[in-house]
CSV table of C-alpha atoms in Angstrom, one decimal:
chain,number,residue,atom,x,y,z
Y,1,MET,CA,12.4,27.8,31.9
Y,2,LEU,CA,9.2,27.4,29.8
Y,3,ILE,CA,7.2,30.5,29.0
Y,4,ALA,CA,3.9,30.6,27.2
Y,5,GLN,CA,2.8,33.7,25.3
Y,6,PHE,CA,-0.7,34.3,24.2
Y,7,SER,CA,-2.2,37.5,22.8
Y,8,ASP,CA,-5.1,39.5,21.4
Y,9,ALA,CA,-8.2,38.0,23.1
Y,10,HIS,CA,-10.5,40.9,22.3
Y,11,LEU,CA,-13.1,39.9,24.8
Y,12,ARG,CA,-16.7,41.2,24.6
Y,13,PRO,CA,-19.3,41.5,27.3
Y,14,ARG,CA,-20.9,38.1,28.1
Y,15,GLY,CA,-23.2,36.9,25.3
Y,16,MET,CA,-21.7,39.3,22.6
Y,17,LEU,CA,-19.7,38.2,19.6
Y,18,LEU,CA,-16.6,39.8,18.3
Y,19,HIS,CA,-17.4,41.6,14.9
Y,20,GLY,CA,-20.9,40.1,15.5
Y,21,ALA,CA,-19.6,36.7,14.3
Y,22,VAL,CA,-16.8,35.3,16.5
Y,23,ASP,CA,-17.1,34.0,20.1
Y,24,SER,CA,-13.8,35.4,21.4
Y,25,ASN,CA,-14.8,34.8,25.0
Y,26,ALA,CA,-15.1,31.0,24.3
Y,27,MET,CA,-11.8,31.2,22.4
Y,28,LEU,CA,-10.0,32.5,25.5
Y,29,GLN,CA,-11.5,29.7,27.6
Y,30,THR,CA,-10.2,27.2,25.0
Y,31,ALA,CA,-6.7,28.8,25.0
Y,32,ILE,CA,-6.6,28.7,28.8
Y,33,HIS,CA,-7.6,25.0,28.8
Y,34,HIS,CA,-4.9,24.3,26.2
Y,35,LEU,CA,-2.3,26.1,28.4
Y,36,ASN,CA,-3.4,24.2,31.5
Y,37,THR,CA,-3.0,20.8,29.7
Y,38,LEU,CA,0.5,21.5,28.2
Y,39,ARG,CA,3.1,19.0,29.4
Y,40,PRO,CA,5.4,20.1,30.8
Y,41,ARG,CA,3.4,22.9,32.2
Y,42,PRO,CA,4.8,26.4,31.5
Y,43,ASP,CA,6.5,28.1,34.4
Y,44,LEU,CA,4.9,31.4,33.4
Y,45,ALA,CA,2.3,32.8,30.9
Y,46,LEU,CA,2.7,36.2,29.2
Y,47,PHE,CA,-0.3,38.0,27.7
Y,48,SER,CA,0.9,40.6,25.1
Y,49,GLY,CA,-2.1,43.0,24.9
Y,50,ASP,CA,-5.6,43.6,23.7
Y,51,LEU,CA,-7.4,41.7,26.4
Y,52,ALA,CA,-10.6,43.6,25.9
Y,53,ASP,CA,-12.0,44.8,22.6
Y,54,GLU,CA,-13.7,48.0,23.7
Y,55,ALA,CA,-12.1,48.4,27.2
Y,56,LEU,CA,-15.5,48.0,28.8
Y,57,GLN,CA,-15.8,47.2,32.5
Y,58,GLU,CA,-17.9,44.1,31.6
Y,59,GLU,CA,-15.1,42.9,29.4
Y,60,TYR,CA,-12.4,43.2,32.1
Y,61,ALA,CA,-14.7,41.6,34.7
Y,62,LEU,CA,-15.1,38.6,32.4
Y,63,ALA,CA,-11.4,38.6,31.8
Y,64,ARG,CA,-10.7,38.3,35.5
Y,65,GLU,CA,-13.2,35.5,35.8
Y,66,LEU,CA,-11.8,33.5,32.9
Y,67,LEU,CA,-8.1,34.1,33.7
Y,68,GLY,CA,-8.8,32.9,37.2
Y,69,SER,CA,-8.7,29.3,35.9
Y,70,LEU,CA,-5.2,29.7,34.5
Y,71,GLU,CA,-3.0,27.3,36.5
Y,72,MET,CA,0.3,29.2,36.2
Y,73,PRO,CA,1.5,32.7,37.0
Y,74,LEU,CA,0.5,35.4,34.5
Y,75,LEU,CA,2.1,38.7,33.5
Y,76,ALA,CA,0.1,41.0,31.2
Y,77,ILE,CA,0.5,44.3,29.4
Y,78,PRO,CA,-2.2,46.4,27.7
Y,79,GLY,CA,-2.7,46.8,23.9
Y,80,ASN,CA,-4.3,49.5,21.8
Y,81,HIS,CA,-7.8,48.1,22.4
Y,82,ASP,CA,-7.3,48.2,26.1
Y,83,GLU,CA,-7.6,51.4,28.2
Y,84,ARG,CA,-4.6,51.9,30.5
Y,85,GLU,CA,-6.5,52.9,33.6
Y,86,ALA,CA,-9.3,50.4,33.2
Y,87,PHE,CA,-6.6,47.7,32.7
Y,88,ARG,CA,-4.8,48.9,35.8
Y,89,ALA,CA,-8.0,48.8,37.8
Y,90,ALA,CA,-8.9,45.3,36.6
Y,91,PHE,CA,-5.5,44.0,37.8
Y,92,ALA,CA,-5.0,46.2,40.8
Y,93,ASP,CA,-4.1,43.2,42.9
Y,94,ARG,CA,-1.2,42.3,40.6
Y,95,LEU,CA,1.8,43.7,42.5
Y,96,TYR,CA,4.0,43.8,39.4
Y,97,LEU,CA,2.0,46.6,37.8
Y,98,PRO,CA,2.8,50.2,38.8
Y,99,LYS,CA,0.1,52.3,40.5
Y,100,THR,CA,0.6,55.3,38.1
Y,101,GLY,CA,1.9,56.0,34.6
Y,102,PRO,CA,2.6,53.6,31.8
Y,103,LEU,CA,2.3,49.9,32.8
Y,104,HIS,CA,6.0,49.0,32.5
Y,105,PHE,CA,7.3,46.3,34.8
Y,106,VAL,CA,10.3,44.1,35.5
Y,107,SER,CA,9.7,40.5,36.8
Y,108,VAL,CA,12.5,38.3,38.1
Y,109,ASP,CA,10.5,36.0,40.3
Y,110,HIS,CA,9.5,33.1,38.1
Y,111,GLY,CA,12.8,31.6,36.9
Y,112,PRO,CA,16.2,32.5,35.4
Y,113,VAL,CA,14.7,34.6,32.5
Y,114,ARG,CA,13.9,38.2,33.4
Y,115,ILE,CA,10.6,39.5,31.9
Y,116,ILE,CA,10.4,43.2,31.1
Y,117,GLY,CA,6.9,44.5,30.2
Y,118,LEU,CA,7.2,47.6,28.1
Y,119,ASP,CA,3.9,49.6,27.7
Y,120,VAL,CA,4.3,51.4,24.3
Y,121,THR,CA,0.5,52.1,24.0
Y,122,VAL,CA,-0.6,55.7,23.2
Y,123,PRO,CA,-3.9,56.5,25.0
Y,124,GLY,CA,-6.6,57.1,22.4
Y,125,SER,CA,-4.5,55.9,19.4
Y,126,HIS,CA,-3.8,52.5,17.8
Y,127,HIS,CA,-0.1,53.0,17.1
Y,128,GLY,CA,2.7,52.5,19.6
Y,129,LEU,CA,5.5,54.8,20.6
Y,130,LEU,CA,8.8,54.4,22.5
Y,131,ASP,CA,9.1,58.0,23.7
Y,132,GLU,CA,12.1,59.4,25.5
Y,133,ASP,CA,10.7,58.5,29.0
Y,134,ALA,CA,10.0,54.9,28.0
Y,135,ALA,CA,13.5,54.6,26.5
Y,136,ALA,CA,15.1,55.9,29.6
Y,137,TRP,CA,13.1,53.5,31.8
Y,138,LEU,CA,14.0,50.6,29.6
Y,139,GLU,CA,17.7,51.4,29.6
Y,140,LYS,CA,17.7,51.6,33.4
Y,141,ALA,CA,15.8,48.4,33.8
Y,142,LEU,CA,18.2,46.5,31.5
Y,143,ALA,CA,21.2,47.9,33.2
Y,144,LEU,CA,20.2,46.5,36.6
Y,145,GLU,CA,21.2,43.0,35.5
Y,146,PRO,CA,22.9,43.4,32.1
Y,147,GLN,CA,23.9,39.7,31.8
Y,148,ARG,CA,20.6,38.2,32.7
Y,149,PRO,CA,18.6,36.4,30.0
Y,150,THR,CA,15.7,38.7,29.2
Y,151,ILE,CA,12.4,38.8,27.2
Y,152,ILE,CA,11.0,42.2,26.5
Y,153,MET,CA,7.2,42.0,26.0
Y,154,MET,CA,5.4,44.8,24.2
Y,155,HIS,CA,2.2,45.1,22.2
Y,156,GLN,CA,2.9,46.9,18.9
Y,157,PRO,CA,5.9,45.6,17.0
Y,158,PRO,CA,8.5,48.2,16.0
Y,159,PHE,CA,9.1,47.0,12.4
Y,160,ALA,CA,7.4,47.3,9.1
Y,161,THR,CA,5.5,44.1,8.4
Y,162,GLY,CA,4.9,44.7,4.7
Y,163,VAL,CA,1.1,44.6,5.4
Y,164,PRO,CA,0.0,48.2,4.7
Y,165,TYR,CA,-3.0,48.3,7.1
Y,166,LEU,CA,-0.8,47.0,9.9
Y,167,ASP,CA,2.2,49.3,9.3
Y,168,GLU,CA,0.0,52.3,9.9
Y,169,TYR,CA,-0.1,51.2,13.6
Y,170,TRP,CA,3.3,49.9,14.4
Y,171,CYS,CA,5.5,51.1,17.3
Y,172,ARG,CA,7.1,54.4,16.3
Y,173,GLU,CA,10.7,55.3,17.2
Y,174,GLY,CA,11.8,51.7,16.6
Y,175,GLN,CA,15.4,52.8,15.9
Y,176,ARG,CA,15.6,54.2,19.4
Y,177,LEU,CA,14.5,50.8,20.8
Y,178,ALA,CA,16.9,48.9,18.5
Y,179,GLU,CA,19.9,51.0,19.7
Y,180,ILE,CA,19.1,50.2,23.4
Y,181,VAL,CA,18.5,46.5,22.8
Y,182,ALA,CA,21.8,46.2,20.8
Y,183,ARG,CA,23.7,47.3,23.9
Y,184,TYR,CA,22.4,44.3,25.9
Y,185,PRO,CA,23.2,41.0,24.2
Y,186,ALA,CA,21.4,39.1,27.0
Y,187,VAL,CA,18.1,40.2,25.5
Y,188,GLU,CA,16.9,36.9,24.0
Y,189,ARG,CA,13.7,38.0,22.4
Y,190,LEU,CA,11.3,40.9,21.9
Y,191,ALA,CA,7.8,39.3,22.2
Y,192,CYS,CA,5.0,41.3,20.6
Y,193,GLY,CA,1.3,41.0,19.8
Y,194,HIS,CA,-1.0,43.3,17.9
Y,195,VAL,CA,-0.7,41.9,14.3
Y,196,HIS,CA,-2.7,38.7,15.0
Y,197,ARG,CA,-0.1,36.6,13.1
Y,198,LEU,CA,3.2,34.9,13.8
Y,199,MET,CA,6.0,37.0,12.3
Y,200,GLN,CA,9.7,37.1,13.1
Y,201,THR,CA,12.7,39.2,12.2
Y,202,ARG,CA,16.1,40.3,13.5
Y,203,PHE,CA,16.0,43.5,15.5
Y,204,GLY,CA,18.6,45.3,17.5
Y,205,GLY,CA,21.0,42.3,17.3
Y,206,THR,CA,18.5,39.8,18.6
Y,207,MET,CA,15.2,38.2,17.5
Y,208,LEU,CA,11.8,39.7,17.5
Y,209,CYS,CA,8.6,37.6,17.2
Y,210,THR,CA,4.9,38.4,17.2
Y,211,ALA,CA,2.3,36.0,18.6
Y,212,PRO,CA,-0.7,34.8,16.7
Y,213,SER,CA,-4.1,35.8,18.1
Y,214,ILE,CA,-6.1,33.4,20.2
Y,215,SER,CA,-9.2,34.9,18.4
Y,216,THR,CA,-9.2,36.1,14.8
Y,217,ALA,CA,-6.2,36.3,12.3
Y,218,ILE,CA,-5.6,39.5,10.4
Y,219,ALA,CA,-5.3,38.8,6.7
Y,220,LEU,CA,-1.7,38.6,5.3
Y,221,GLY,CA,-2.2,41.3,2.7
Y,222,LEU,CA,1.3,41.9,1.3
Y,223,TRP,CA,0.2,44.3,-1.5
Y,224,GLU,CA,-0.4,48.0,-1.5
Y,225,GLU,CA,-4.2,47.9,-2.2
Y,226,ALA,CA,-4.9,45.0,0.3
Y,227,GLU,CA,-8.1,45.5,2.3
Y,228,PRO,CA,-8.0,45.3,6.1
Y,229,VAL,CA,-9.9,42.1,6.9
Y,230,SER,CA,-9.7,39.2,9.3
Y,231,PHE,CA,-10.3,35.5,9.1
Y,232,LEU,CA,-11.2,32.8,11.5
Y,233,GLU,CA,-7.9,30.8,11.1
Y,234,PRO,CA,-6.7,28.2,13.6
Y,235,PRO,CA,-5.7,30.2,16.8
Y,236,GLY,CA,-2.3,29.7,18.4
Y,237,LEU,CA,0.2,30.6,21.0
Y,238,LEU,CA,4.0,30.6,21.4
Y,239,LEU,CA,6.2,28.7,23.8
Y,240,HIS,CA,9.6,30.2,24.6
Y,241,HIS,CA,11.9,27.5,25.9
Y,242,TRP,CA,15.1,28.7,27.6
Y,243,GLN,CA,17.9,26.4,28.5
Y,244,PRO,CA,21.3,27.3,30.0
Y,245,GLY,CA,24.0,27.3,27.4
Y,246,ARG,CA,21.5,26.9,24.6
Y,247,GLY,CA,19.5,30.2,24.8
Y,248,LEU,CA,15.9,30.6,23.8
Y,249,VAL,CA,13.9,28.5,21.3
Y,250,THR,CA,10.4,29.7,20.3
Y,251,HIS,CA,7.8,27.2,19.2
Y,252,LEU,CA,4.4,27.8,17.6
Y,253,VAL,CA,1.6,25.9,19.2
Y,254,PRO,CA,-1.8,25.6,17.4
Y,255,ILE,CA,-4.7,25.6,19.8
Y,256,GLY,CA,-7.2,22.8,19.3
Y,257,MET,CA,-7.6,19.1,18.8
Y,258,PHE,CA,-6.0,17.6,15.7
Y,259,THR,CA,-5.7,14.2,14.1
Y,260,GLY,CA,-3.0,12.1,15.7
Y,261,PRO,CA,-0.7,10.9,17.1
Y,262,LEU,CA,0.6,9.4,13.9
Y,263,PHE,CA,3.7,7.3,14.7
Y,264,PHE,CA,6.9,7.4,12.7
Y,265,ALA,CA,7.7,4.3,10.7
């Protein structure tokens, strides 16, 4: 099973630029084109949050329009720049999303890997939180098929990145999450967004990775006085490739056209 993950589009109303400088709408179009031309084509695409930048109706309307050209099934969760009810309304026809409450979901319809969407967003805040209700929901969801290969998708990652302006807004109660995940060895990956960079670490006895943004990259400021800034670095996405008996391998895929092919001697 081949699963694409893209993240953090930060769409603006048509004709507006992100931060007044970056055409994030065009960058989503480019990412979708890249996904559609991948060979083999992914069985499924995951979007790990921050579809809109200011959660405006115009941003979600444009998101629906652009995502309509994606030639594979899509599962999406909100991020801290999204607004839960606006996100729910924009995707009201997506039957995997619940009608009320946090936008948690379980999807088993696209192949052998189960996808669990875990909505850790806190309305009105930028940090995430695995509260007691979310923890109970996740435990119950995992227990339904404890041996099934699983990806848990969430927006804010539950670990300290070492980047001070990112660690203010991580997912709190990460230890609670780690303890749950550790009880289910079939969890192959926790797949996050939010930090606009590829990062990976061990977590709860498995691997956790964050997807790069398809728009801007947040600077990798690994010192205490680092300023919170972004750069227009090459965007990217992740491909999670699951094979029976081999588990899950995650690949970084830059988005764009590059020199090549250059053949081996």
